[in-house]
Each structure stands twice: as C-alpha cells, then as structure tokens.
Amino acid sequence: MKALSKARAAFGLGTTRALPPPRLTAIAEGLLVTERKAEAWYLLGTENTDLASEADRDEDLDKALSVISQSLADRDCHLKIVWGRVSGDEYRAEGERLFPAGNGKAWAETRAARIDELALPQRHLLLGVHLGDRDTRDTAHLRGSVTDALGLSTWQVNTRELAHLDARMRKTGRQLANSVWRARPASAEQIAWMVGREQHRQTTAAPRAGVIAGASLARLTHGRVQPYSDHLRVLGPRGEVTSYVAVLMLTEFPEHMEVPGAGEWLRTLSEITYVDDDGDEHAVVAEASVRFRAMSKSAAIKVVEEQRRSAKEQRKSAEKHSAGETTEEIEATEAVMGETRRRIQRDGLTLIEDHPRIVVNASSYAELDTHVDAVITHYSELGITAVVGADEQRDLWLETLAGDTLRVPDLGHVREDVAFAGSWFWGGAAVGDDSGPAIGVLTGTTPGLVRNDVAGGSARGDATTTLWCGRSGRGKTTAMMWSTIDAAAGGAWVPFLDFKGDCGGQVAVAKEYGLPSSLVRIGAQHSGAADMFRVLPPQDATLYVTGQLTMLTPKNLRGAAEQVIMAATRTVAGQSNPSSWAVIERLCSLQGVAGEIGEALRVLADTPLGAAVCGPPTGDVGLTTEPGLWVIQMPGMTLPSTVGDPEDWSPMQRVSMACLRGFIAHVVYTAGRQDLLSLAKVVAIPEVHLLTLTPDGRQFLDYIARVGRALGTALLLDTQDPGGINELPGLVEQITTVFGFQLTTKAQQSALAELLNLPPDDASRALIRGVGRTDAGEVKHGHCVMRDRRDRVATMQWDLPNDRIKAQLSTTPGGSITLAKLDADLDADRDREYVA
Amino acid sequence: MRAGRTLTSHFQLETRQHDLLGLDLGEGPPRRALIFGAVVFALWVLLCAPILGPPSQSTFSLYVIPPILLSAWGMQPSPRHPRRRRFTDWALTARHATRGHRPVIHLGARAAHRSEYLPLRRRLPLDTLTAAFLPWRATPEWEREHEEDSRPGHAGAGAGIRLRQRARLLDAEHVRAAREKTLRRMQRGGTPTGSDPATAAAKTASSTSTSTSTAPASLIRKATP
C-alpha cells in the first residue's frame, strides 16, 4: 500500500489530491483547527530592506536561518503572502484619540477619505505551523459526514484540547517573536479574514468573541468556487462570477541565486506590473502560498546520502556494462550531494523542501490572462519558470488554503536555507510610527501608509527633533506645515516661527477644522519681545546678548565691539531687570568707540524689528500659551542668503537675523515653563540654515536643541543645508526623524546621507539626487527619503488629502494664499486679541 | 553578497537500468519507464485475457504493441512541465473530467449536485483532441476565444429545461367569433350572460343534486380539477 502510494506520488498523482477540502472546526487567537489537524498561525512583521546596507541584510538573513533551523525544523509550515486594502475606517476610529482638539473628527475624516481614495494595497505575511494531527484516519471525512447526517456533529474543540493547542502555539510563538520576523499570534479575526477572503467575496466582520466556531465558521466558509482547466471562477450568491483566479507553480529555479538580487523571489512579488494598451503601468496583485519543511540534520543527511548513493550506483553500473561512463548530470549529482552532506555535518547547513505557488486573481478572464502573463514574465526575468497548473487548479487552490495539506508534491524543490530565506519574503519597505497621524505613502517595494507623530517623542522618552532637509521647492516646508496642523489637532501648543513670511496657509486650514490658531505679525508694539535677557537666565544670556549686539554693530565698528559690548553686558547682567536696551544705554553713556557703538545700536533699536531685539522691554511678547497653532510672522524681515558672507550683511539683514534668534530662544524657553510642562509642545522653525551660517548661530541652535529635549518639547527644523546641521553634533544627537529631499551638490548629498544613516557613497548620493523626480525628470513635490526613530530608511511621498488643502498650504509664489487674502478669511477678533 | 543553491535538479535523477537478467542494455532505459511499462503491460494483459484468451500467434501483437506504445509515449516528458511525464498529464486530464471540475461549495460543506457539474464538453479538452486527430473539424482559435469570453457563470441552479410554449397572435375577429359562439352555447344551456362559462359549469357541477342543469358533460369535466 505504501509502495503504491509512493509510486502515485512519484507520478504526481499522490493520494492527498483526493482528500476533501479542510473542514474547519474552530478558529481562535493564533489557532486554526480543522477536522484533521491543528495549525498555529502567526503574523510576521515587515523588515525594511529597501535601503538597508548589505551588512545589515546579511545579519538579518543569518538570524532568519537560525530561526528556520532551530524553531521550525521538521515542522510543516505554510507561508502565505496575501494582500488586503488599507481602509480609512481604522483611521476614522482612531480619530477622536489622535485629534482631540477642534473638529478632530472632521480632520481624521479628511485623511480617512483620502486613504479610501488611494485604495492602497496592504501586505500581510502569515506563517502557519503544523501543531499536530487530530484525526489521521482516512475515514475522518466519512465519519464526519455520518455524524452530520445523524445530527451528532459537535463542531467544537473541547476546552482541554484548546488549552493544549494554545500552549503549544504560544511556545512556538515565543521563539518566533524574538526572531527577525517579530512574529505574533494572528488574532482570530485575522485568521477568519484569511479564511473568508479565499472565497473572494465581501467578508463580513468576524465575531470578536475570541473563538470562532459553529455557525460563524459556516458563514466564513460560505462560497462557491468552480474549477476550470486553467483557472477557477468564484461565484457570488446569485451565480455571477465575482472573481477569476489562477494558481501558478514555480517549477524551475536556477541552481545558484544571489542575494541581494535574483534570489529575492518572494520579496519582488509586489513589483510585478503590466502595461496596458495606453502605456500606463499597473500593479498585479499576486499572492504567494508556500508550503515548506525545514529538514532536521538527520533527515537531510538521509535524503542526501540516498541520492548520492543512487548516483554512485549509476556510475558504477555504467562502468561495469557497455555504457562505460555515466552522464555528466549523474557525476555532478554525486559530487554535489557529497559536498552538501559535508556542509550539513560541518557547517550546519539546513535543507528546505518547499512548494511555491503564486495566486493571481482578476475581475475578468482577459484581465486574468494579462496578470498571469505578467507573473510569468516577471519570474522568467529572474530565471524562474512559472506555469499555470493545467487540469489541477482545484487541487492547487485547495492547497493554498489554511488548514489544508500539500496536494501536488511532485513539483516541489529542495534547496539550501539561504536559497529559501534569501527570497526575503519578510523584506520590503517599512518606515514611520506604528500609530499617529498619517502623512503619506511608501514608495518602496511594498506599498503602505506612513505615519509619523512629531509630538510623540517625549512620551516615548526619546529625543524630539525632526528635520526636513532638501533644496528649495521640493515640498519640505509644506510637509512641515502639515505636521504642525496634525500636532495642533492633537492638542499641542505649536508656535511656528515663519520668518520667511510664506507659511500662513496652515492657519486657514486649521481654522476650517476648528483648531485654535492665529497669525501674529510682530510690530513696534512688541518692543523687547526677542531680547535674550528677557528669554534666558541672565548668566546664560550674557554671551548671547553680546553675540546679538555684536552682530548688529556696523562693520566699521565691529573690530573692538565684542570686548566693549561684553563688558557692558556683564555689568548690566548683574543689575535687576537686565535688558539689551540697558546695555545700549550703558554703551551710550561711555566715551569713545563704546559710545559710537551705543549710538549705532540705538538707531537700529528705533526700527520696528530692532525694537523687538534690543528696544525698551515694554512691549507684548505676541505669543499665547494656549494649545493651538500660532504662526508668528515679521513683516519687512529680510533674511540673508545662504551664500553671502555674514561680514557683508546689510543692517536690515543683521536685524532680521537677530530677531530670528531672539524669537526662537523666546519660544523654546516659553515652552519650558513649569506651568506648561504637562502640555504637548511642538516648536517649528523653518529655514534653520540661516542660523547655522554663523558660529554663534550654530552654538545657539545646539544649545536650544539640548534644552528643548530636556523640557520635552518637540523641535521641527527645516533646512537647505544638511552640512551645517552635521557640524552641530549636539543637535544631530537630538534628531530622531529626518526627511531628506532632493539635493544636487555632492557635499550636501553626502551630508544628508550621513543624517539619513546611509553610507555616504555613490549609491546614496544617486538616491538623494534622484528622489523627488519623476521618470520624465519633472519635480515630484513631497517625495523624499525618510529615516525614522528606529533608524529605518525608505522612500515616501507626502500626501495632502485634497486639492483645497494643497492650495492652502502652497508656498509657491502666486499659488500661495497671500497675507491680505488670508486676513480676510481669518477670525479678525482673534487676531486683534494677540496683535493688540 | 550571499548565494543559495537550489538542489532540485539533483533530486530529479533519472536512473537507468544497464542490464536486465544478464542482458547488457547499453545506455539502458530509465528504470521508472521500465516499471511503468511493466505495470501497464500487466494491466493490459489482465484486460485482454478474458476477451482474447491466451496469447496466440495472431493475438500476440495485440497483447504487446499497445502497452509498449502507451509506455513509450506516456513516459515522454510532459510538454506542460518537463519534470513530469505525459502519463501524469493524461491522468490529471481524466481526473479533471471526472472529479476535478466539481465546484467546491461552502468549502466542501455540501457536495455538488450532478446538475452543478460543468458540461462534458467543458471538462474534456475536446479542442485539443480535435485539433490533434480531426484537424479539419477543429474550432479556430479566435472562435474559441470568443466562446471563452461569452460563456456565462455557472450558477448551479440545475440543468437547463426546454420550454415547449408557443404564443399565438389572435386577431379581434377571431376573439369576437369565439365570444359569440360561447354566448350562444350559454344561452342554449341557460347560463347567465357574461359569466365565465367554466365557473358557471363548476357551480353547476357542484350542485348536481339540486339543479336540473343541462350543461355539456365536456365542460363539467374540464372544470372539475
């Protein structure tokens, strides 16, 4: 009987083909129980491999090999790569928690609607591990049918068995959870979803009782599949075809496959595309089902030795007879099997037996044909033969179901562990936070949603600085504006220091969603608002006031200015209520150069911007401490260019720069007030490269970043000069998240690569040069390389939910909302409250 | 850079038999083909023996040639999958025609009824067989594609039935003549004018014990069911 069974299997007609479909008995967390056996199901995490270094990937691969050989040896496993859709419903449900301020529900709804519109595919990696056979008898199905007919079927797993299976599932789960796959038991709902979707119909919400059995299970498996010779048709309740499905087998692989490269045959599943008649490229939704078994050392040696002996016997037999010598294939097999045996014994090589299937579905037969052709072409480019199973679609489809068994065993493969794990089925693109506001989409090898919570750093006990970096016009400031609205909707206090004056749009957006917000323009009435003495403790302020006033001093007096100003500042710092204005008055009271410097500074202090920096400390600071989005603009401000020499700055540029520094210090120190410690704070500073131009500016930024961290305040910085940022190790240390946009010069590309934790080599520079550009060379706004707080790096696209918000946040001249237009839209009363 | 090796081809070793009962077979036939041939031969003999009797000079070729042809052809590599033999393809095709085409309903919770099976011509590779053996009768490929697109979903609502109904268009004159004829008959039988003759007849029939109706027996019979 066994010989007959083996003979049938050798011809591809194994007895398992005749088995009925799996009769599901129960589904629980991490468990799927059928009439015949029980399986543990785990959800595997995606490892970000798109931009990982080769060394990192090798390390991860070794970890995966270790898991396969240790935890999965001699166990029948079933790997499924299936695709779902990212639904906006989850985001809607999270809306109230994520966005408690204003009309947060509407804000979440805007994004959720966009998520639904994008219809992003979402990859799910599921690993089934055989726990044990429940009923090995061939008559199990017959017995089940008889008990059904007599009404004696219980359709339940008794509690002792369930507890036993649960313990076994958790034991394996603990081993896999610590692996590179970060596996966790799939929830009952996820397993139910996996089972229900195989019927390719609208899956009803699975019950949340933890164990799904009886009538609920019957509902999940409700469906009808009609096998044809080369495909299957899934029929709806009215008999209409709802889906066309084809199952392909990967029958031939090259003997040697390299990783990274063609060996990543499962990771590339999401890269299969086809071009339609209009020349547009579309993705093919191809899923994978791989049943595999990692052979134990003894089992592997046994099969290899059998094969080696067989080859040897053939060689010797040929030598004895007139054939003389055997074929090259047999000689090669003898040599390879001998070498493999040695490696298994000495190097711990593990052999895997696997049976890969690719499942393609479409809404019409013609479309299915196109998708199948695309899959075949894709794999042929990797040297792999993919063929549609003819006259055995039913068996192949049943084999892909969770809870079923291997039905077509004759076209499987035996390979080394690297050849299997090198498929990188768990690889892809993953970046960003697990929860928090959605900001865009992944553009790497696996699509998905990107989330990033700029205000979440302090709650995690992590550093809090986020950096946007790239050349002008690439969307970095717009992206930062979006993050500030998200933070304000999250209930944070968000001052936005808009010194450039083109970032008023986010206030209009915030007001539309009922978020507290205001646009404040600094004028003469804010005298002394940016005075360092008013912001910093006197002992800390001394150096910064000296720096500010020295910078404001005319070029012809600057030679002796630093010493004179320092002396005057130290004197004033020792007095009660010190101020920069007091320093100027003291300088004016002195004779000679000091008096001239004092007079020059007094003239500057008479201007509206100069008054804010070093005027009499009598004005309003212009900034509220209530939660909301507060944009501070300074009309008439002229910031210096990044290429000019600071020595050659005009008086206006010097005053503007001093004002910028003063307000940054003011905002950060306000954020650090004891009475505001419980409030989430996010300080946004665009154009930080202007600050890093001067030594004291760099020192100042470094200091502020450190203080911001200590006070638990998130700092959002936007710069065009990553090189300048890299020179501030204290600041770099605090940066947890970087968004790298396009840069064109080699030095800046290398600097950005360093910030992104990428090797500063040609490949990284090419990546930074190419990001943010379409294939046609056009600018792709918002496309960037993101490094998240876990040091994962992947490309992503910032996505604004609708055209209205895009127009409102635009910083393009002519496309932006001008201040005058914005004023008309803004709540005038609220503005007056802060300006007056 | 890491490299992994797929050993599948080494596990597909085709072993050959270099001698048989002391007879040197040179390069030798594949052992699997020999075993398959032996099994086919045995089955063929078992099939033929009751019909043809013991092998004789006249029936020897009938005993020997078919299993040899079948084995030789069946053990050739399959055009679909080179790792398989033609025999496997035939077996799978036969299986699809008999069992493999049956719909999977509710994941096997209910077996498909015969009426839910695919029609025979959809199960068998008739086009392929026709093209191979009767090329002049083969359906052109473009016609097959058209047929593929237009075939409806198989709802499994039972086999199609032929309705033997024919509608007749009756003109107003015909209806008037029929009405007058019926009216005259009713007047002769005493049935109230305007009532449905069948209903009236039924009423008459149900009250035969008290009525002296003279309605025709044919009308009474028609109304009784």
Short mmCIF file of N, CA, C and O in Angstrom, two decimals, chain A residues 150 209 211 291:
data_model
loop_
_atom_site.label_atom_id
_atom_site.label_comp_id
_atom_site.label_asym_id
_atom_site.label_seq_id
_atom_site.Cartn_x
_atom_site.Cartn_y
_atom_site.Cartn_z
N LEU A 150 -26.56 12.38 11.07
CA LEU A 150 -27.31 11.98 12.27
C LEU A 150 -27.49 13.13 13.25
O LEU A 150 -28.10 12.98 14.30
N ALA A 209 -15.42 37.28 19.57
CA ALA A 209 -15.52 36.52 20.81
C ALA A 209 -14.25 35.77 21.15
O ALA A 209 -14.14 35.17 22.19
N VAL A 211 -13.01 33.00 19.99
CA VAL A 211 -13.06 31.69 19.34
C VAL A 211 -14.21 31.71 18.35
O VAL A 211 -15.32 32.08 18.70
N ARG A 291 4.25 26.09 0.94
CA ARG A 291 4.33 25.07 1.99
C ARG A 291 5.76 24.60 2.04
O ARG A 291 6.34 24.25 1.01
#
